Amino acid sequence: MGEDEERYASASVTAPSYVPWKHMVDQALEKRKMAIEQYKDIENGKVGGEGDLQKPLLCSKEDGKKIASCKDGDTDVHNGSIAMVLLSTSVAVCGSFEFGSCVGYSAPTQSAIREDLNLSLSQYSMFGSILTIGAMLGAVTSGRIADFLGRKGAMRLSAGFCVAGWLAVYFSNGALSLDMGRFSTGYGIGIFSYVVPIFIAEIAPKNLRGGLTTLNQLMIVCGASVAFLIGTVINWRTLALTGIIPCIALMAGSFFIPESPRWLAKVGREKEFKLALQTLRGKDAQVSSEASEIQVYIGALQSLSKARLFDLFHSKHIGSVTIGVGLMVFQQFGGINGIGFYASQTFASAGPSTEKNGTIAYACVQVPITVLGAVLMDKSGRRPLIMISAFGTFLGSFMTGLSFYMKANGLLDEIVPLLTVAGVLIYIAAFSIGMGAVPWVIMSEIFPIDIKGVAGSLVVLVNWLGAWTVSYTFNFLMSWSSSGRTFFVYSGISLLTILFVAKVVPETKGKTLEEIQDCINHKSNRRVLIQTL
């Protein structure tokens, strides 16, 4: 019996000594054991992975109706129409698009907002960065909100915060109302960052789960790109109003989609759980088997004892925590939120003629490169992709820093704007192909089941703190040194990222959760042995 199974067994109610109860308890333990294995299958990619994506959702047709009965191992999977799943996913990713709109808003609006409201550099830096503080608080509280209000309720609440924030920005006449609006939108997207992928994963059939979940990241990038593009042709107040559109679409659409069946089962709403599952799979679909599996699975997970923060510093977990936190530190301090939040101003600093064209090019690069990164992730492996990505961010940062150095020293002024645009575009393309998504994928793979929740919270907290630090200090660093030192610092951190990944981070592609843990612990034990010797 494995460690997780022992923990499940020890958490169970002890069986009385007389025989009639023994069989019932044995059955209960067997169901829990099956649920543990199911959880491990999901963690290890055996469920909802590439193999599942290659299977057709609808395996047969009967009497003109879409009814499928596909044999998957020892479990019959019965699926009906996927129209409601697609509709529900489309509604949910409006929140992802809103996330991108909030992140992309500050880049094309910096000069106009500072001029219209007479903001100092520090005031605008606070406006740009306070989004990440709100998002950090939203992410920290999102789990409890989603568990209390349900997934739909959490998305509606998040949309409400975003609408209030955008209206505050639109009507702003000073720094205070501007910051309050930005903070409110940040809190909203912090909730979105948790609840949207959770909702999609919980409603999707396993043969579509992987593909539908990737839409979350894609729509975030699309939202940011659209904000970049239209921000070049409309004023900042009108751009704020466009941020309300995805929220309205989500709130209106939420009335036509079901709640997450898994959440309904978790809170004991039996009838609504079965009705929601039937609605998602189609009225003619056979859902009894899936419903039974969900109930057993949730029952087993609820019996898990909750890990504490101090558990992360146990010797068997310290390797995983070091990798997860380290990747997030290098991801953020490589400068992404400074370069991304203030891209237009960076282009304008290199030369006024490059601001509009550079911003448009920046927006156009992100989406196709993000799609390419998703394709390469399971083909090239995590470690090669993230190291290539980090080298690309080093090259882009170095080129951008070099362009500012040349401008400050009057060297080859005619190529400075071109070098700046090329450097920023190389940086964002390289980040989008690996450093943006791969650390999150690795984070989801390296933590054991029992500490995944608390470890994930710590990693998210570190990520948002890093995002705030970089986005707040970027303008000050640029004022401190107009000769490109800021970008040289970012390029140096990118080089350290390559070294960190090469020395500490294991390859997780194609490995089970247990194999990943063995690899991490082996490296940790080897370092301890070397230090001892």
Coordinates of C-alpha atoms in Angstrom, one line a residue:
M1 CA 0.0 0.0 0.0
G2 CA 1.4 3.4 -1.0
E3 CA 1.8 6.4 1.2
D4 CA -1.3 8.2 0.0
E5 CA -3.4 5.0 0.4
E6 CA -2.1 4.5 3.9
R7 CA -3.1 8.0 4.7
Y8 CA -6.5 7.4 3.3
A9 CA -6.9 4.2 5.3
S10 CA -5.7 5.8 8.5
A11 CA -8.2 8.6 8.0
S12 CA -11.1 6.2 7.7
V13 CA -13.5 5.3 10.5
T14 CA -12.2 2.2 12.3
A15 CA -14.3 -0.9 11.7
P16 CA -16.0 -2.5 14.8
S17 CA -14.6 -5.9 15.6
Y18 CA -17.7 -7.9 14.7
V19 CA -17.7 -9.4 11.2
P20 CA -20.9 -8.0 9.5
W21 CA -19.3 -4.5 9.3
K22 CA -15.9 -5.7 8.0
H23 CA -17.1 -6.4 4.4
M24 CA -18.7 -2.9 4.2
V25 CA -15.5 -1.2 5.4
D26 CA -13.4 -3.2 3.0
Q27 CA -15.6 -2.1 0.2
A28 CA -15.3 1.6 1.3
L29 CA -11.5 1.3 1.5
E30 CA -11.4 -0.3 -2.0
K31 CA -13.5 2.6 -3.4
R32 CA -11.1 5.1 -1.8
K33 CA -8.1 3.2 -3.2
M34 CA -9.7 3.4 -6.7
A35 CA -10.2 7.1 -6.2
I36 CA -6.6 7.6 -5.2
E37 CA -5.5 5.8 -8.4
Q38 CA -7.9 7.9 -10.4
Y39 CA -6.3 11.1 -8.9
K40 CA -2.8 9.8 -9.7
D41 CA -3.9 9.0 -13.2
I42 CA -5.0 12.6 -13.7
E43 CA -1.8 13.9 -12.1
N44 CA 0.3 11.7 -14.3
G45 CA -1.5 12.6 -17.5
K46 CA -3.1 9.1 -18.0
V47 CA -6.5 10.8 -18.0
G48 CA -7.2 13.9 -20.0
G49 CA -3.8 13.8 -21.6
E50 CA -2.6 13.6 -25.2
G51 CA -4.0 10.1 -25.7
D52 CA -7.4 11.1 -24.6
L53 CA -7.3 14.1 -27.0
Q54 CA -6.8 11.7 -29.9
K55 CA -10.0 9.8 -29.2
P56 CA -13.2 10.8 -30.8
L57 CA -15.8 12.2 -28.4
L58 CA -18.7 10.8 -30.4
C59 CA -17.9 7.2 -31.2
S60 CA -21.2 6.1 -32.7
K61 CA -24.6 7.4 -33.8
E62 CA -27.9 5.7 -33.1
D63 CA -31.2 6.7 -34.7
G64 CA -29.7 10.0 -35.8
K65 CA -28.9 11.1 -32.3
K66 CA -25.4 11.7 -31.0
I67 CA -24.9 9.0 -28.5
A68 CA -21.6 7.4 -27.7
S69 CA -20.5 4.4 -25.8
C70 CA -16.7 4.2 -25.9
K71 CA -14.8 1.6 -24.1
D72 CA -11.9 3.1 -22.1
G73 CA -10.1 0.4 -20.2
D74 CA -12.5 -1.1 -17.7
T75 CA -14.8 2.0 -17.7
D76 CA -17.6 2.7 -20.0
V77 CA -17.7 6.4 -21.1
H78 CA -21.0 7.6 -22.3
N79 CA -21.1 11.0 -24.0
G80 CA -23.8 12.9 -25.8
S81 CA -23.9 16.3 -27.3
I82 CA -21.0 18.6 -26.5
A83 CA -22.8 21.8 -27.4
M84 CA -23.4 22.8 -23.8
V85 CA -19.8 22.0 -22.8
L86 CA -18.6 24.3 -25.7
L87 CA -21.1 27.0 -24.7
S88 CA -20.1 26.8 -21.0
T89 CA -16.4 27.0 -21.9
S90 CA -17.0 30.0 -24.2
V91 CA -18.8 31.8 -21.4
A92 CA -16.0 31.0 -18.9
V93 CA -13.1 32.1 -21.1
C94 CA -14.7 35.6 -21.3
G95 CA -13.1 35.9 -17.9
S96 CA -9.8 34.9 -19.4
F97 CA -10.2 37.5 -22.1
E98 CA -11.0 40.0 -19.4
F99 CA -7.8 39.0 -17.6
G100 CA -5.8 39.9 -20.7
S101 CA -7.7 43.1 -21.2
C102 CA -6.8 44.3 -17.7
V103 CA -3.1 43.3 -18.1
G104 CA -2.8 45.0 -21.5
Y105 CA -4.6 48.2 -20.6
S106 CA -1.6 50.1 -19.1
A107 CA 0.8 49.7 -22.1
P108 CA -0.9 51.8 -24.8
T109 CA -2.4 54.4 -22.3
Q110 CA 0.6 55.6 -20.3
S111 CA 1.4 58.8 -22.0
A112 CA -2.3 59.9 -22.5
I113 CA -3.3 59.2 -18.9
R114 CA -0.3 61.0 -17.5
E115 CA -0.9 64.0 -19.7
D116 CA -4.7 64.2 -19.1
L117 CA -4.6 63.7 -15.3
N118 CA -1.2 65.3 -14.7
L119 CA 0.2 62.2 -13.0
S120 CA 3.8 61.9 -11.9
L121 CA 5.9 58.9 -12.8
S122 CA 5.5 57.4 -9.4
Q123 CA 1.7 57.9 -9.5
Y124 CA 1.4 56.1 -12.9
S125 CA 3.8 53.4 -11.7
M126 CA 1.4 52.8 -8.7
F127 CA -1.5 52.7 -11.1
G128 CA 0.1 50.2 -13.4
S129 CA 1.4 47.9 -10.6
I130 CA -1.6 48.0 -8.2
L131 CA -3.4 45.6 -10.5
T132 CA -1.0 42.9 -9.3
I133 CA -1.7 43.6 -5.7
G134 CA -5.4 43.3 -6.3
A135 CA -4.8 40.1 -8.3
M136 CA -2.7 38.6 -5.5
L137 CA -5.4 39.2 -2.9
G138 CA -8.0 37.9 -5.4
A139 CA -6.0 34.7 -6.0
V140 CA -5.5 34.1 -2.3
T141 CA -9.2 34.3 -1.6
S142 CA -10.4 32.8 -4.8
G143 CA -10.5 29.2 -3.5
R144 CA -12.8 30.0 -0.6
I145 CA -15.0 32.2 -2.7
A146 CA -15.4 29.5 -5.4
D147 CA -16.1 26.9 -2.8
F148 CA -18.7 29.1 -1.0
L149 CA -20.5 30.7 -4.0
G150 CA -19.9 28.0 -6.6
R151 CA -17.9 28.4 -9.8
K152 CA -20.6 30.4 -11.6
G153 CA -21.1 32.6 -8.5
A154 CA -17.4 33.3 -8.2
M155 CA -17.2 34.2 -11.9
R156 CA -20.1 36.6 -11.6
L157 CA -18.6 38.2 -8.5
S158 CA -15.3 38.6 -10.3
A159 CA -17.0 40.2 -13.3
G160 CA -18.8 42.6 -10.9
F161 CA -15.4 43.7 -9.4
C162 CA -14.1 44.3 -13.0
V163 CA -17.1 46.3 -14.1
A164 CA -16.9 48.5 -11.0
G165 CA -13.2 48.9 -11.6
W166 CA -13.5 49.9 -15.2
L167 CA -16.2 52.5 -14.4
A168 CA -14.0 54.0 -11.7
V169 CA -11.2 54.3 -14.3
Y170 CA -13.5 55.8 -16.9
F171 CA -14.8 58.5 -14.5
S172 CA -11.4 59.2 -12.9
N173 CA -10.2 62.7 -12.4
G174 CA -7.2 61.9 -10.2
A175 CA -4.8 59.3 -9.1
L176 CA -6.9 58.0 -6.2
S177 CA -10.0 56.9 -8.2
L178 CA -7.7 55.6 -10.9
D179 CA -5.9 53.4 -8.4
M180 CA -9.1 52.2 -6.8
G181 CA -10.5 51.2 -10.2
R182 CA -7.3 49.4 -11.2
F183 CA -7.2 47.6 -7.8
S184 CA -10.8 46.4 -8.3
T185 CA -10.1 45.0 -11.7
G186 CA -7.0 43.3 -10.3
Y187 CA -9.0 41.7 -7.6
G188 CA -11.5 40.5 -10.2
I189 CA -8.9 38.9 -12.4
G190 CA -7.2 37.3 -9.4
I191 CA -10.4 35.3 -8.9
F192 CA -10.7 34.6 -12.6
S193 CA -7.2 33.2 -12.7
Y194 CA -8.3 30.4 -10.4
V195 CA -11.9 29.8 -11.1
V196 CA -11.9 29.8 -14.9
P197 CA -9.5 26.8 -15.5
I198 CA -11.1 25.0 -12.5
F199 CA -14.6 25.4 -14.0
I200 CA -13.5 24.2 -17.5
A201 CA -11.6 21.2 -16.1
E202 CA -14.7 20.2 -14.0
I203 CA -17.3 20.4 -16.8
A204 CA -15.3 19.0 -19.7
P205 CA -15.3 15.3 -20.6
K206 CA -11.9 13.8 -20.2
N207 CA -11.3 13.4 -23.9
L208 CA -11.6 17.2 -24.4
R209 CA -10.3 18.5 -21.0
G210 CA -6.7 19.2 -22.1
G211 CA -7.7 21.0 -25.3
L212 CA -10.4 23.1 -23.7
T213 CA -8.3 24.1 -20.7
T214 CA -5.6 25.5 -23.0
L215 CA -8.2 28.0 -24.3
N216 CA -7.8 29.8 -20.9
Q217 CA -4.2 30.9 -21.6
L218 CA -4.9 31.6 -25.3
M219 CA -7.8 33.9 -24.4
I220 CA -5.6 35.8 -21.9
V221 CA -3.1 36.5 -24.6
C222 CA -5.9 37.4 -27.0
G223 CA -7.4 39.9 -24.5
A224 CA -4.0 41.6 -24.0
S225 CA -3.3 41.8 -27.7
V226 CA -6.7 43.3 -28.4
A227 CA -6.2 45.9 -25.7
F228 CA -2.8 46.7 -27.3
L229 CA -4.3 47.1 -30.7
I230 CA -7.4 49.1 -30.1
G231 CA -5.5 51.2 -27.5
T232 CA -3.5 52.7 -30.4
V233 CA -6.7 54.1 -32.1
I234 CA -9.1 55.1 -29.2
N235 CA -8.6 57.2 -26.1
W236 CA -7.9 55.7 -22.7
R237 CA -11.4 56.3 -21.3
T238 CA -13.1 54.6 -24.2
L239 CA -10.6 51.7 -23.9
A240 CA -11.7 51.3 -20.2
L241 CA -15.3 50.9 -21.4
T242 CA -14.3 48.1 -23.8
G243 CA -13.1 46.2 -20.8
I244 CA -16.7 45.9 -19.6
I245 CA -17.8 44.0 -22.6
P246 CA -16.4 40.6 -21.7
C247 CA -17.8 40.9 -18.2
I248 CA -21.3 41.6 -19.5
A249 CA -21.0 38.6 -21.9
L250 CA -19.9 36.4 -19.0
M251 CA -22.7 37.5 -16.6
A252 CA -25.4 37.2 -19.3
G253 CA -24.1 33.8 -20.5
S254 CA -23.9 32.4 -17.0
F255 CA -27.7 32.2 -16.8
F256 CA -27.7 29.8 -19.7
I257 CA -25.1 27.3 -18.5
P258 CA -25.1 24.8 -15.7
E259 CA -23.0 25.0 -12.5
S260 CA -20.0 22.7 -12.2
P261 CA -21.4 19.2 -11.4
R262 CA -18.3 18.4 -9.2
W263 CA -18.9 21.4 -7.0
L264 CA -22.6 20.5 -6.7
A265 CA -21.6 17.0 -5.7
K266 CA -19.1 18.4 -3.2
V267 CA -21.7 20.5 -1.4
G268 CA -24.2 17.6 -1.4
R269 CA -26.8 19.0 -3.9
E270 CA -27.6 15.6 -5.4
K271 CA -30.4 16.4 -7.7
E272 CA -28.8 19.5 -9.1
F273 CA -25.5 17.6 -9.6
K274 CA -27.2 14.9 -11.7
L275 CA -29.2 17.5 -13.7
A276 CA -26.1 19.6 -14.4
L277 CA -24.1 16.5 -15.6
Q278 CA -27.0 15.4 -17.8
T279 CA -27.3 18.9 -19.3
L280 CA -23.6 19.0 -20.1
R281 CA -23.5 15.5 -21.6
G282 CA -26.8 15.7 -23.5
K283 CA -30.3 14.6 -22.6
D284 CA -29.9 11.2 -24.2
A285 CA -26.4 10.5 -22.7
Q286 CA -25.8 7.8 -20.2
V287 CA -24.2 9.6 -17.2
S288 CA -24.8 7.2 -14.3
S289 CA -21.3 5.7 -14.5
E290 CA -19.6 9.1 -14.7
A291 CA -21.8 10.4 -11.8
S292 CA -20.8 7.4 -9.7
E293 CA -17.1 8.0 -10.4
I294 CA -17.3 11.7 -9.5
Q295 CA -19.0 11.0 -6.2
V296 CA -16.5 8.3 -5.2
Y297 CA -13.6 10.5 -6.3
I298 CA -14.8 13.6 -4.3
G299 CA -15.6 11.5 -1.3
A300 CA -12.0 10.2 -1.3
L301 CA -10.5 13.7 -1.7
Q302 CA -12.5 15.2 1.1
S303 CA -11.0 12.7 3.5
L304 CA -7.5 14.0 2.8
S305 CA -6.0 15.8 5.8
K306 CA -5.1 19.4 5.0
A307 CA -1.5 20.2 4.8
R308 CA 0.0 23.1 6.7
L309 CA 2.5 25.7 5.5
F310 CA 5.2 24.2 7.7
D311 CA 4.8 20.9 6.0
L312 CA 6.4 22.4 2.9
F313 CA 9.7 22.6 4.7
H314 CA 9.9 18.9 5.4
S315 CA 13.0 17.4 3.8
K316 CA 11.0 15.3 1.3
H317 CA 9.2 18.4 0.0
I318 CA 11.9 21.1 0.1
G319 CA 13.2 20.1 -3.4
S320 CA 9.8 20.6 -5.0
V321 CA 9.2 23.9 -3.2
T322 CA 12.6 25.2 -4.3
I323 CA 11.8 24.3 -7.9
G324 CA 8.3 25.8 -7.8
V325 CA 9.3 29.1 -6.0
G326 CA 12.5 29.4 -8.0
L327 CA 10.8 29.2 -11.4
M328 CA 8.3 31.8 -10.4
V329 CA 11.0 34.2 -9.1
F330 CA 13.0 33.8 -12.4
Q331 CA 9.8 34.2 -14.5
Q332 CA 8.8 37.5 -12.9
F333 CA 12.2 39.1 -12.2
G334 CA 13.2 38.5 -15.8
G335 CA 11.1 41.6 -16.4
I336 CA 8.0 40.5 -18.1
N337 CA 5.5 42.7 -16.3
G338 CA 7.8 45.8 -16.6
I339 CA 8.3 45.3 -20.4
G340 CA 4.7 44.2 -21.0
F341 CA 2.9 46.8 -18.9
Y342 CA 4.9 49.7 -20.3
A343 CA 5.8 48.5 -23.8
S344 CA 4.5 51.6 -25.6
Q345 CA 6.6 53.9 -23.5
T346 CA 9.6 51.8 -24.1
F347 CA 9.1 52.1 -27.8
A348 CA 8.5 55.8 -27.5
S349 CA 11.7 56.3 -25.5
A350 CA 13.7 54.7 -28.3
G351 CA 12.0 57.0 -30.9
P352 CA 8.6 58.6 -31.3
S353 CA 8.1 57.0 -34.7
T354 CA 8.3 53.5 -33.3
E355 CA 5.6 53.7 -30.6
K356 CA 2.5 52.9 -32.6
N357 CA 4.1 50.4 -35.0
G358 CA 6.0 48.7 -32.2
T359 CA 2.8 48.3 -30.0
I360 CA 0.9 46.8 -32.9
A361 CA 3.7 44.4 -33.7
Y362 CA 3.9 43.4 -30.0
A363 CA 0.2 42.5 -30.0
C364 CA 0.4 40.5 -33.2
V365 CA 3.3 38.4 -32.0
Q366 CA 1.9 37.0 -28.8
V367 CA -1.0 34.9 -30.0
P368 CA 0.6 32.7 -32.7
I369 CA 3.7 32.2 -30.5
T370 CA 1.6 31.1 -27.5
V371 CA -0.1 28.5 -29.7
L372 CA 3.3 27.3 -30.9
G373 CA 4.5 27.0 -27.4
A374 CA 1.5 24.9 -26.4
V375 CA 2.2 22.5 -29.3
L376 CA 5.9 22.2 -28.5
M377 CA 5.5 21.6 -24.8
D378 CA 4.7 17.9 -25.1
K379 CA 7.0 17.4 -28.0
S380 CA 10.3 19.0 -27.0
G381 CA 10.0 18.5 -23.2
R382 CA 9.8 21.1 -20.4
R383 CA 13.5 21.7 -19.7
P384 CA 14.7 22.3 -23.3
L385 CA 11.7 24.6 -24.0
I386 CA 12.2 26.7 -20.9
M387 CA 16.0 27.0 -21.4
I388 CA 15.5 28.0 -25.1
S389 CA 12.9 30.5 -24.0
A390 CA 15.2 31.9 -21.3
F391 CA 18.0 32.3 -23.8
G392 CA 15.5 34.2 -26.1
T393 CA 14.5 36.6 -23.2
F394 CA 18.2 37.1 -22.5
L395 CA 18.8 38.0 -26.2
G396 CA 15.8 40.3 -26.4
S397 CA 16.7 42.1 -23.2
F398 CA 20.3 42.5 -24.2
M399 CA 19.4 43.9 -27.6
T400 CA 16.9 46.3 -26.1
G401 CA 19.5 47.4 -23.5
L402 CA 22.1 47.8 -26.2
S403 CA 19.7 50.1 -28.2
F404 CA 19.3 52.4 -25.2
Y405 CA 23.1 52.4 -24.6
M406 CA 23.7 53.4 -28.2
K407 CA 21.1 56.1 -28.0
A408 CA 22.6 57.5 -24.8
N409 CA 26.0 57.6 -26.3
G410 CA 24.9 58.9 -29.8
L411 CA 26.0 55.7 -31.6
L412 CA 24.2 54.7 -34.9
D413 CA 21.0 56.7 -34.0
E414 CA 19.3 55.5 -37.2
I415 CA 19.2 51.9 -36.1
V416 CA 18.3 52.4 -32.5
P417 CA 14.5 52.3 -33.0
L418 CA 14.7 49.1 -35.1
L419 CA 17.0 47.5 -32.5
T420 CA 14.6 48.4 -29.7
V421 CA 11.5 47.0 -31.5
A422 CA 13.4 43.8 -32.5
G423 CA 14.7 43.3 -29.0
V424 CA 11.2 43.7 -27.3
L425 CA 9.6 41.5 -29.9
I426 CA 12.2 38.8 -29.5
Y427 CA 11.8 39.0 -25.7
I428 CA 8.0 38.7 -25.8
A429 CA 8.1 35.9 -28.4
A430 CA 10.6 33.9 -26.4
F431 CA 8.7 34.5 -23.2
S432 CA 5.4 33.4 -24.8
I433 CA 6.9 30.2 -26.1
G434 CA 8.1 28.9 -22.8
M435 CA 8.7 31.0 -19.8
G436 CA 5.1 32.2 -19.7
A437 CA 3.4 28.8 -19.5
V438 CA 6.0 26.1 -18.7
P439 CA 6.7 27.1 -15.1
W440 CA 3.0 26.7 -14.3
V441 CA 2.9 23.3 -16.0
I442 CA 6.0 22.1 -14.0
M443 CA 4.5 23.5 -10.8
S444 CA 1.4 21.4 -11.4
E445 CA 3.5 18.3 -11.8
I446 CA 6.2 18.5 -9.1
F447 CA 4.1 18.7 -5.9
P448 CA 2.7 15.6 -4.3
I449 CA -1.0 15.3 -3.8
D450 CA -1.0 16.0 -0.1
I451 CA 0.7 19.4 -0.3
K452 CA -0.5 20.5 -3.8
G453 CA -3.0 23.0 -2.4
V454 CA -0.8 24.9 0.1
A455 CA 2.2 24.7 -2.2
G456 CA 0.2 26.1 -5.0
S457 CA -0.9 29.0 -2.8
L458 CA 2.7 29.8 -1.9
V459 CA 3.8 29.7 -5.5
V460 CA 1.0 32.0 -6.6
L461 CA 1.7 34.4 -3.8
V462 CA 5.4 34.6 -4.8
N463 CA 4.4 35.0 -8.5
W464 CA 2.1 38.0 -7.8
L465 CA 4.6 39.6 -5.4
G466 CA 7.3 39.4 -8.1
A467 CA 4.9 40.8 -10.6
W468 CA 4.1 43.8 -8.4
T469 CA 7.8 44.4 -7.6
V470 CA 8.8 44.4 -11.3
S471 CA 5.9 46.4 -12.6
Y472 CA 6.2 49.1 -9.8
T473 CA 10.0 49.5 -10.1
F474 CA 10.3 49.4 -13.9
N475 CA 9.7 53.1 -14.6
F476 CA 12.0 54.1 -11.7
L477 CA 14.8 51.9 -13.0
M478 CA 14.4 53.4 -16.5
S479 CA 14.7 56.9 -15.0
W480 CA 17.7 55.8 -12.9
S481 CA 19.5 54.7 -16.0
S482 CA 18.4 55.7 -19.5
S483 CA 21.4 53.8 -20.9
G484 CA 19.8 50.4 -20.8
R485 CA 21.1 49.0 -17.5
T486 CA 17.6 47.9 -16.5
F487 CA 17.4 45.6 -19.6
F488 CA 20.9 44.3 -18.9
V489 CA 19.8 43.3 -15.4
Y490 CA 16.9 41.4 -16.9
S491 CA 19.2 39.7 -19.4
G492 CA 21.4 38.6 -16.5
I493 CA 18.5 37.1 -14.7
S494 CA 17.6 35.2 -17.8
L495 CA 21.0 33.7 -17.9
L496 CA 20.6 32.6 -14.2
T497 CA 17.3 31.0 -15.2
I498 CA 19.1 28.7 -17.7
L499 CA 21.6 27.8 -15.0
F500 CA 18.9 27.1 -12.4
V501 CA 16.9 24.9 -14.8
A502 CA 20.0 23.0 -15.9
K503 CA 21.1 22.3 -12.3
V504 CA 17.9 21.9 -10.4
V505 CA 14.8 21.3 -12.5
P506 CA 14.1 17.8 -13.7
E507 CA 12.4 16.8 -17.0
T508 CA 8.8 16.0 -16.2
K509 CA 7.6 15.1 -19.7
G510 CA 6.2 11.5 -19.8
K511 CA 7.0 10.8 -16.2
T512 CA 4.5 9.7 -13.5
L513 CA 4.1 11.7 -10.3
E514 CA 6.1 9.1 -8.4
E515 CA 9.0 9.2 -10.9
I516 CA 9.2 13.0 -10.7
Q517 CA 9.3 12.8 -6.9
D518 CA 12.1 10.2 -7.1
C519 CA 14.1 12.4 -9.5
I520 CA 13.7 15.5 -7.3
N521 CA 14.6 13.7 -4.1
H522 CA 17.6 12.0 -5.7
K523 CA 19.0 15.4 -6.7
S524 CA 18.3 16.9 -3.2
N525 CA 20.0 13.9 -1.5
R526 CA 23.0 14.2 -3.9
R527 CA 23.5 17.8 -3.0
V528 CA 23.3 17.1 0.7
L529 CA 25.9 14.3 0.3
I530 CA 28.3 16.6 -1.6
Q531 CA 27.9 19.3 1.1
T532 CA 28.6 16.8 3.8
L533 CA 31.7 15.5 2.1

